[in-house]
Coordinates of C-alpha atoms in Angstrom, one line a residue:
M106 CA -98.2 68.1 -1.4
S107 CA -94.6 67.3 -2.6
H108 CA -94.4 64.0 -4.4
K109 CA -91.3 62.6 -4.6
R110 CA -91.0 58.9 -6.5
I111 CA -88.5 56.5 -4.0
P112 CA -87.8 53.1 -5.3
K113 CA -90.8 50.3 -5.2
R114 CA -93.2 52.9 -6.3
K115 CA -93.7 54.2 -2.8
A116 CA -94.9 58.0 -2.9
A117 CA -93.5 60.3 -0.4
I118 CA -96.1 62.6 0.8
A119 CA -94.7 65.1 3.7
A120 CA -96.9 66.2 6.4
G121 CA -97.4 70.2 6.7
G122 CA -97.5 73.2 4.4
V123 CA -95.5 73.7 0.8
V124 CA -94.8 77.4 1.1
A125 CA -91.7 79.8 0.1
L126 CA -90.4 80.8 3.2
G127 CA -88.2 84.4 3.4
A128 CA -85.3 82.7 5.6
A129 CA -84.7 79.2 6.5
A130 CA -86.5 77.6 9.3
I131 CA -84.7 76.1 12.3
L132 CA -85.4 74.2 15.4
L133 CA -83.0 74.9 17.8
P134 CA -82.6 72.2 20.4
N135 CA -82.6 73.1 24.4
A136 CA -80.9 72.3 26.9
N137 CA -81.9 69.5 29.6
A138 CA -83.6 69.8 32.1
S139 CA -81.2 70.3 35.1
Q140 CA -81.9 71.1 39.2
D141 CA -82.0 74.9 39.8
G142 CA -79.4 74.8 42.5
G143 CA -79.8 71.5 45.4
S144 CA -78.9 68.1 45.0
P145 CA -81.4 66.0 42.7
G146 CA -83.8 65.1 45.6
A147 CA -84.4 68.5 46.2
A148 CA -87.7 69.8 46.3
A149 CA -86.3 73.6 44.5
P150 CA -88.5 73.4 40.8
K151 CA -86.2 72.3 38.0
T152 CA -85.8 74.1 34.5
L153 CA -87.7 71.9 32.2
R154 CA -87.7 71.9 28.3
A155 CA -91.4 71.8 26.9
T156 CA -91.3 68.5 26.3
D157 CA -90.2 67.2 29.6
A158 CA -92.9 70.0 31.3
S159 CA -95.5 68.1 28.9
D160 CA -94.4 64.6 29.9
L161 CA -94.5 65.3 33.6
A162 CA -97.6 67.0 33.2
S163 CA -99.6 63.9 31.6
Q164 CA -98.8 61.9 34.8
L165 CA -99.9 64.6 37.5
P166 CA -103.5 63.9 37.1
G167 CA -103.2 60.3 38.4
L168 CA -100.8 61.1 40.7
L169 CA -102.7 64.5 42.6
G170 CA -106.6 62.8 41.7
D171 CA -108.9 65.6 42.9
T172 CA -106.6 67.8 44.4
F173 CA -105.0 68.1 40.8
A174 CA -106.3 71.6 39.6
G175 CA -104.4 71.9 35.8
S176 CA -100.7 73.0 35.1
Y177 CA -98.7 75.2 32.7
Y178 CA -95.9 75.6 31.5
D179 CA -93.8 78.7 32.6
S180 CA -91.8 79.6 29.5
G181 CA -89.6 82.5 31.0
A182 CA -88.7 80.3 33.8
K183 CA -88.7 77.1 32.3
R184 CA -91.0 75.4 34.9
L185 CA -94.1 73.4 34.8
V186 CA -96.4 75.1 37.6
V187 CA -99.2 72.7 39.2
N188 CA -102.3 73.8 40.7
V189 CA -103.7 72.1 43.5
V190 CA -106.8 72.6 45.9
N191 CA -106.5 71.1 49.6
G192 CA -103.7 69.5 48.5
D193 CA -101.9 66.1 49.9
D194 CA -98.6 66.5 51.7
N195 CA -97.2 63.2 50.4
A196 CA -98.3 63.8 46.6
V197 CA -97.5 67.8 46.5
A198 CA -94.0 66.7 47.8
R199 CA -93.8 63.9 45.3
V200 CA -94.7 66.5 42.4
Q201 CA -92.0 68.8 43.8
K202 CA -89.4 66.6 44.0
A203 CA -90.3 65.7 40.3
G204 CA -89.4 69.1 39.5
A205 CA -92.6 71.1 39.3
K206 CA -93.3 74.1 41.2
V207 CA -96.9 73.8 43.4
R208 CA -99.3 76.5 43.8
E209 CA -103.0 76.6 46.0
V210 CA -105.4 77.9 44.0
A211 CA -109.4 78.1 44.7
N212 CA -111.0 76.4 41.6
S213 CA -110.6 72.7 41.4
L214 CA -111.1 71.0 37.9
A215 CA -114.5 69.7 39.2
A216 CA -115.8 73.1 39.7
L217 CA -114.4 74.7 36.5
K218 CA -115.7 71.7 34.5
T219 CA -119.2 72.4 36.0
G220 CA -118.7 75.9 34.9
A221 CA -118.4 74.8 31.4
Q222 CA -121.5 72.8 31.3
T223 CA -123.4 75.8 32.9
L224 CA -122.3 78.1 29.5
K225 CA -122.9 74.8 27.6
A226 CA -126.6 74.5 28.6
D227 CA -127.2 78.0 29.5
A228 CA -124.8 79.8 26.5
T229 CA -124.3 78.0 23.3
I230 CA -124.4 81.0 21.1
P231 CA -123.0 80.9 17.8
G232 CA -119.5 82.7 17.9
T233 CA -118.8 82.0 21.3
A234 CA -115.9 79.7 22.9
W235 CA -115.0 78.8 26.2
A236 CA -111.5 77.2 27.8
V237 CA -110.0 76.2 31.2
D238 CA -106.8 78.6 31.7
P239 CA -104.6 76.9 34.4
R240 CA -102.8 80.0 34.7
T241 CA -105.5 82.0 36.3
N242 CA -107.5 79.2 37.5
K243 CA -110.6 80.4 35.8
I244 CA -112.8 79.8 32.8
I245 CA -111.7 82.0 30.3
V246 CA -115.1 82.8 27.6
T247 CA -114.4 84.6 24.5
A248 CA -117.4 86.1 21.9
D249 CA -116.4 87.0 18.7
S250 CA -117.7 90.1 16.6
T251 CA -121.4 88.4 15.7
V252 CA -122.0 88.0 19.3
T253 CA -124.5 91.4 19.9
G254 CA -127.6 92.5 21.4
S255 CA -129.8 89.8 23.2
A256 CA -126.9 87.0 22.4
W257 CA -124.4 89.3 24.3
N258 CA -126.9 90.1 27.0
R259 CA -127.4 86.6 28.0
L260 CA -123.5 85.5 27.7
E261 CA -122.3 88.5 30.1
S262 CA -125.9 87.3 32.1
T263 CA -124.2 83.2 32.4
V264 CA -120.7 84.2 33.2
E265 CA -121.6 87.2 35.8
G266 CA -123.7 84.2 37.3
L267 CA -120.5 82.1 37.9
G268 CA -118.5 84.4 39.9
T269 CA -115.6 86.9 38.7
A270 CA -113.4 84.2 40.7
K271 CA -114.4 80.9 38.6
A272 CA -114.4 82.9 35.1
T273 CA -113.8 86.4 33.0
L274 CA -115.6 87.0 30.0
K275 CA -113.6 88.6 26.6
K276 CA -114.3 90.2 23.2
S277 CA -112.2 89.2 20.1
A278 CA -111.9 91.1 16.6
G279 CA -113.1 88.6 14.6
T280 CA -115.4 86.4 13.6
F281 CA -114.9 82.2 14.7
K282 CA -115.6 80.2 11.3
T283 CA -113.4 77.0 10.1
F284 CA -110.8 77.2 7.8
V285 CA -111.3 75.6 4.7
S286 CA -110.5 77.5 1.7
G287 CA -107.8 76.0 0.8
G288 CA -98.8 71.0 6.2
D289 CA -99.3 70.7 2.4
A290 CA -102.3 71.5 0.1
I291 CA -105.2 69.0 -0.6
F292 CA -107.6 69.6 -2.9
S293 CA -111.4 68.4 -3.6
Q294 CA -114.1 69.1 -6.1
T295 CA -117.9 69.0 -4.7
E296 CA -120.3 70.3 -6.5
A297 CA -120.9 73.6 -4.4
G298 CA -116.9 74.1 -5.5
G299 CA -113.3 73.5 -4.9
V300 CA -112.7 73.4 -1.7
R301 CA -108.7 73.2 -0.3
C302 CA -107.4 72.2 3.5
S303 CA -104.2 71.2 4.9
L304 CA -102.6 68.0 5.2
G305 CA -102.0 67.3 9.2
F306 CA -100.0 64.1 9.7
N307 CA -99.1 61.3 8.1
V308 CA -100.4 58.0 10.0
T309 CA -100.5 54.1 9.8
A310 CA -104.6 53.4 10.0
G311 CA -105.6 50.4 12.5
D312 CA -105.5 48.1 9.2
G313 CA -102.0 48.8 8.6
T314 CA -102.7 50.9 5.6
P315 CA -101.0 54.3 5.0
A316 CA -102.9 57.3 5.5
F317 CA -103.1 60.8 6.9
L318 CA -105.0 63.0 9.4
T319 CA -106.8 66.7 8.7
A320 CA -109.9 68.5 9.8
G321 CA -113.2 66.8 10.4
H322 CA -114.9 69.3 8.7
C323 CA -112.9 68.7 6.0
G324 CA -113.7 65.3 6.0
V325 CA -117.8 66.3 6.4
A326 CA -117.1 68.3 3.1
A327 CA -115.5 66.1 0.3
A328 CA -115.0 62.5 0.5
Q329 CA -111.9 62.2 -2.1
W330 CA -108.8 64.6 -2.0
S331 CA -105.9 65.2 -4.2
D332 CA -102.4 67.0 -4.2
S333 CA -103.2 69.6 -6.5
Q334 CA -106.2 71.6 -8.0
T335 CA -106.6 69.7 -11.0
G336 CA -105.3 66.0 -9.8
Q337 CA -106.9 63.1 -9.9
P338 CA -107.8 62.0 -6.1
L339 CA -105.4 59.8 -4.6
A340 CA -106.8 59.3 -0.8
T341 CA -110.4 58.9 0.3
V342 CA -111.6 59.8 3.8
D343 CA -112.6 56.7 6.2
Q344 CA -113.7 58.5 9.3
A345 CA -114.5 62.2 9.9
T346 CA -115.5 63.6 13.3
F347 CA -117.4 66.9 12.9
P348 CA -119.1 69.2 14.9
G349 CA -119.4 67.3 18.3
A350 CA -116.7 65.7 20.1
G351 CA -113.8 66.6 17.8
D352 CA -112.7 67.9 14.9
F353 CA -111.0 64.9 12.8
S354 CA -110.6 63.1 9.6
L355 CA -109.2 59.7 9.1
V356 CA -108.4 59.6 5.1
K357 CA -106.5 56.7 3.9
Y358 CA -104.2 56.7 0.9
D359 CA -105.6 55.0 -2.2
D360 CA -102.4 53.5 -3.3
A361 CA -101.2 50.7 -0.9
A362 CA -98.0 51.1 -1.4
T363 CA -98.2 55.0 -0.5
E364 CA -95.2 55.6 2.1
A365 CA -96.2 57.9 4.6
P366 CA -93.2 59.5 6.2
S367 CA -93.7 61.2 10.1
E368 CA -92.5 64.6 9.1
V369 CA -93.5 68.1 9.0
N370 CA -92.7 69.9 5.4
V371 CA -91.6 73.8 7.0
G372 CA -90.5 74.8 3.4
N373 CA -87.3 75.4 1.8
G374 CA -86.3 72.0 1.7
Q375 CA -86.8 71.5 5.6
T376 CA -88.5 69.0 7.3
V377 CA -89.2 68.3 10.9
Q378 CA -89.3 64.6 11.8
I379 CA -92.4 64.0 14.2
T380 CA -91.1 61.3 17.0
Q381 CA -94.2 61.1 18.7
A382 CA -97.8 62.4 19.8
E383 CA -98.1 64.6 23.2
E384 CA -100.6 66.1 25.0
A385 CA -100.5 69.8 24.7
T386 CA -99.4 72.0 28.2
V387 CA -100.6 75.5 28.8
G388 CA -97.6 77.9 28.4
T389 CA -96.1 76.1 25.8
Q390 CA -94.5 77.1 22.6
V391 CA -96.2 75.5 19.4
F392 CA -95.8 76.2 15.6
R393 CA -98.2 75.4 12.8
M394 CA -98.0 74.4 9.7
G395 CA -100.8 75.5 7.1
S396 CA -101.1 75.7 3.3
T397 CA -102.5 79.4 2.9
T398 CA -100.2 80.9 5.8
G399 CA -97.4 78.7 5.7
L400 CA -95.0 79.0 8.9
N401 CA -96.3 80.5 12.2
D402 CA -95.4 80.1 16.1
G403 CA -97.2 81.0 19.1
T404 CA -98.5 79.6 22.7
V405 CA -101.0 77.0 24.2
T406 CA -103.5 79.4 25.9
G407 CA -106.3 76.8 26.6
L408 CA -107.4 73.3 27.3
D409 CA -110.5 71.2 26.6
A410 CA -112.0 74.4 25.0
T411 CA -115.8 74.3 23.5
V412 CA -116.4 76.1 19.9
N413 CA -119.6 77.4 19.1
F414 CA -118.9 77.9 14.9
Q415 CA -121.8 79.3 13.1
S416 CA -123.6 76.5 11.0
E417 CA -122.8 77.6 7.5
T418 CA -125.6 74.5 6.6
D419 CA -128.5 76.0 8.8
P420 CA -128.2 80.1 9.0
S421 CA -130.3 79.7 12.5
G422 CA -128.1 76.8 13.9
V423 CA -124.5 76.1 15.7
D424 CA -121.7 73.6 15.1
T425 CA -120.4 72.8 18.7
V426 CA -117.2 71.2 19.2
T427 CA -115.4 70.1 22.2
G428 CA -112.2 69.0 23.5
L429 CA -109.9 71.5 21.7
I430 CA -106.8 73.0 22.1
Q431 CA -107.1 76.9 21.9
T432 CA -103.4 79.3 20.8
D433 CA -102.9 82.4 20.1
V434 CA -101.1 81.4 16.7
C435 CA -102.8 83.0 13.7
A436 CA -104.3 81.1 11.0
E437 CA -106.6 81.3 8.1
P438 CA -108.9 79.7 5.2
G439 CA -106.6 77.2 3.7
D440 CA -104.9 76.1 7.1
S441 CA -107.5 73.6 8.3
G442 CA -106.5 70.5 8.8
G443 CA -102.8 71.5 9.3
S444 CA -100.7 70.4 11.6
L445 CA -99.8 71.9 14.9
F446 CA -96.5 70.3 16.7
T447 CA -93.7 71.1 19.1
R448 CA -89.9 72.5 17.7
E449 CA -89.0 68.9 18.9
G450 CA -90.7 66.8 16.9
G451 CA -94.2 66.3 19.3
A452 CA -97.4 66.1 17.2
I453 CA -100.0 68.3 18.8
G454 CA -102.8 69.3 17.3
L455 CA -104.8 69.7 13.4
T456 CA -106.0 73.1 12.9
S457 CA -110.0 73.4 13.7
G458 CA -110.5 77.0 13.0
G459 CA -111.1 80.4 15.2
S460 CA -110.9 83.7 14.5
G461 CA -108.7 86.8 13.2
D462 CA -105.9 86.3 10.8
C463 CA -102.1 86.4 10.4
T464 CA -102.1 90.5 10.1
Q465 CA -103.9 91.3 13.1
G466 CA -103.6 88.0 15.2
G467 CA -106.5 86.4 17.4
E468 CA -107.5 82.8 18.7
T469 CA -107.0 79.4 16.9
F470 CA -108.5 76.2 18.0
F471 CA -106.6 72.9 17.0
Q472 CA -108.1 69.2 17.6
P473 CA -105.4 67.2 19.9
V474 CA -103.5 64.7 18.1
T475 CA -103.7 62.0 20.8
T476 CA -107.6 62.3 21.0
A477 CA -108.0 61.5 17.0
L478 CA -105.2 58.7 17.4
A479 CA -107.0 57.1 19.7
A480 CA -110.4 57.5 18.2
T481 CA -109.1 56.1 14.7
G482 CA -106.9 54.0 16.0
A483 CA -104.1 54.9 13.6
T484 CA -100.3 55.4 14.9
L485 CA -98.2 58.0 14.0
G486 CA -96.2 57.6 10.7
A487 CA -95.3 54.7 8.7
G488 CA -96.0 51.7 10.5
D489 CA -92.7 50.1 12.5
Q490 CA -90.6 53.1 11.1
A491 CA -92.6 55.7 12.1
G492 CA -92.8 57.6 15.6
G493 CA -95.6 56.0 17.9
G494 CA -99.0 57.1 18.6
A495 CA -100.9 58.4 21.3
G496 CA -99.0 58.4 25.0
D497 CA -96.3 56.7 22.9
Q498 CA -92.6 58.8 23.8
A499 CA -89.4 58.4 21.6
G500 CA -86.3 58.0 23.4
G501 CA -87.4 58.5 27.0
A502 CA -85.6 57.9 30.3
E503 CA -86.1 55.2 31.8
Q504 CA -88.5 55.5 34.8
G505 CA -88.1 53.2 38.3
G506 CA -90.7 53.1 41.3
D507 CA -93.0 55.7 41.7
E508 CA -90.6 58.5 40.4
I509 CA -92.4 60.7 37.9
G510 CA -91.1 63.2 35.2
G511 CA -87.5 61.2 34.7
D512 CA -85.1 63.6 32.3
P513 CA -85.9 62.0 28.6
G514 CA -82.2 63.5 27.7
A515 CA -81.8 65.8 24.6
G516 CA -83.7 65.3 21.2
A517 CA -84.7 68.4 19.6
V518 CA -84.6 68.3 16.2
D519 CA -82.5 70.3 14.0
P520 CA -83.9 69.4 10.5
S521 CA -81.1 71.8 8.5
A522 CA -78.9 74.6 8.6
G523 CA -79.9 78.3 7.9
D524 CA -78.6 81.5 8.5
D525 CA -81.1 83.5 9.4
Q526 CA -82.9 82.7 12.8
S527 CA -86.0 84.5 14.3
G528 CA -86.8 85.3 17.9
A529 CA -89.0 82.2 17.9
G530 CA -86.5 79.8 16.5
M531 CA -88.3 79.4 13.3
D532 CA -89.0 82.2 10.6
A533 CA -92.2 82.3 9.0
G534 CA -90.8 84.3 6.3
A535 CA -92.5 86.5 3.5
D536 CA -95.1 85.6 0.6
P537 CA -96.4 82.1 1.5
S538 CA -98.1 82.3 -2.0
A539 CA -95.1 81.8 -3.9
D540 CA -94.4 78.7 -6.0
T541 CA -91.2 76.9 -3.9
G542 CA -90.7 74.6 -7.0
T543 CA -91.3 72.1 -4.4
G544 CA -95.0 71.6 -4.3
T545 CA -98.1 71.9 -6.4
G546 CA -97.7 76.0 -6.9
H547 CA -101.4 76.2 -6.6
H548 CA -101.7 78.2 -3.3
S549 CA -104.4 80.5 -4.4
S550 CA -108.0 81.0 -2.0
S551 CA -110.2 80.2 -4.5
G552 CA -111.4 77.4 -2.5
R553 CA -115.1 77.4 -0.4
R554 CA -115.7 77.4 3.2
H555 CA -117.6 74.4 4.7

């Protein structure tokens, strides 16, 4: 992690990964939400920024009740698409007025969740994962390269039993694993050897002390963490959840005078200010920062994912984690715990694990930040100078009556100028192992997975 001394002996430790980027990373502001023709009261779908779509999506379950069957962001059309079953005309009209596109689908969320329970009961096999994909209105089941023979037959039979209208099975070339080895890099020494993970987001613990979030399997692997491989510990695990209902840790800084800024370090001296915690929306472009591979981007592909990792303490066991976000963002060992965020500065997730690498791609799963904040009682950033905790919105629009999905206004973050721009708006650059001069300089892969 990059340390910077500031007045009153407060160490500023940036969230995210310190790596060398081939070009300046730029977050470009997006256009405000706008109506596609017609008056503000018309039912035509609106074009929405991803953040606005996420805000609207978070209000839909309460509005539509049992008729709500998921939603996703169509990034090409810049529209939120909402699935309904047996939709109530009044509720549908309100959703359309708010700017979303409504489509009728066959499977309710309850039916899809029942299907997921069947998978849990009959197909909890190491190397498998499943998540709800609202774009197809199905459960997408994935098996990694280790699922063969009788295990594959069992999984295939279970998926076929759900029916092709409800579930789809696909094969992944990689192996599902947690990404510990080597955000900023954080290090620990255990009896089994060195461990390296990535810092996710700085937070304020429920008792008002400075802390940060990282992956739960990192917190289970080691109790004390440093910002260098040979440095003294500067933070101690307070809470850790893994496996089970999540993969997150709350780690408290040992020095109560530490100032923990609410930002992600994206390299080349640039940071992205984190203003709020957001729920993930399928179809949204997201960025991941990790200490091994640096800055990478991709898309949210599924929600409420269940992943069955092969247990590394029990050769015949399985570590099942539920409630995760599925994406096509790449990651590698050492990226565990690193921050997943939007270009507008929304904190989305913490890197958990997945398959593949940043050469061939693969699936990566993330712990939702909102769940981690709620479970630990923490809020983002340094006290009242920080962005809000779970569900808080920075700079949101006023909403009156029973209207939903108001325009929160412009607010995308432009952390600094740069003369190179990738198609994604951020350039992940070249050699992530180089020493930028601002971090620890240690980006080796000598750590161990846990």
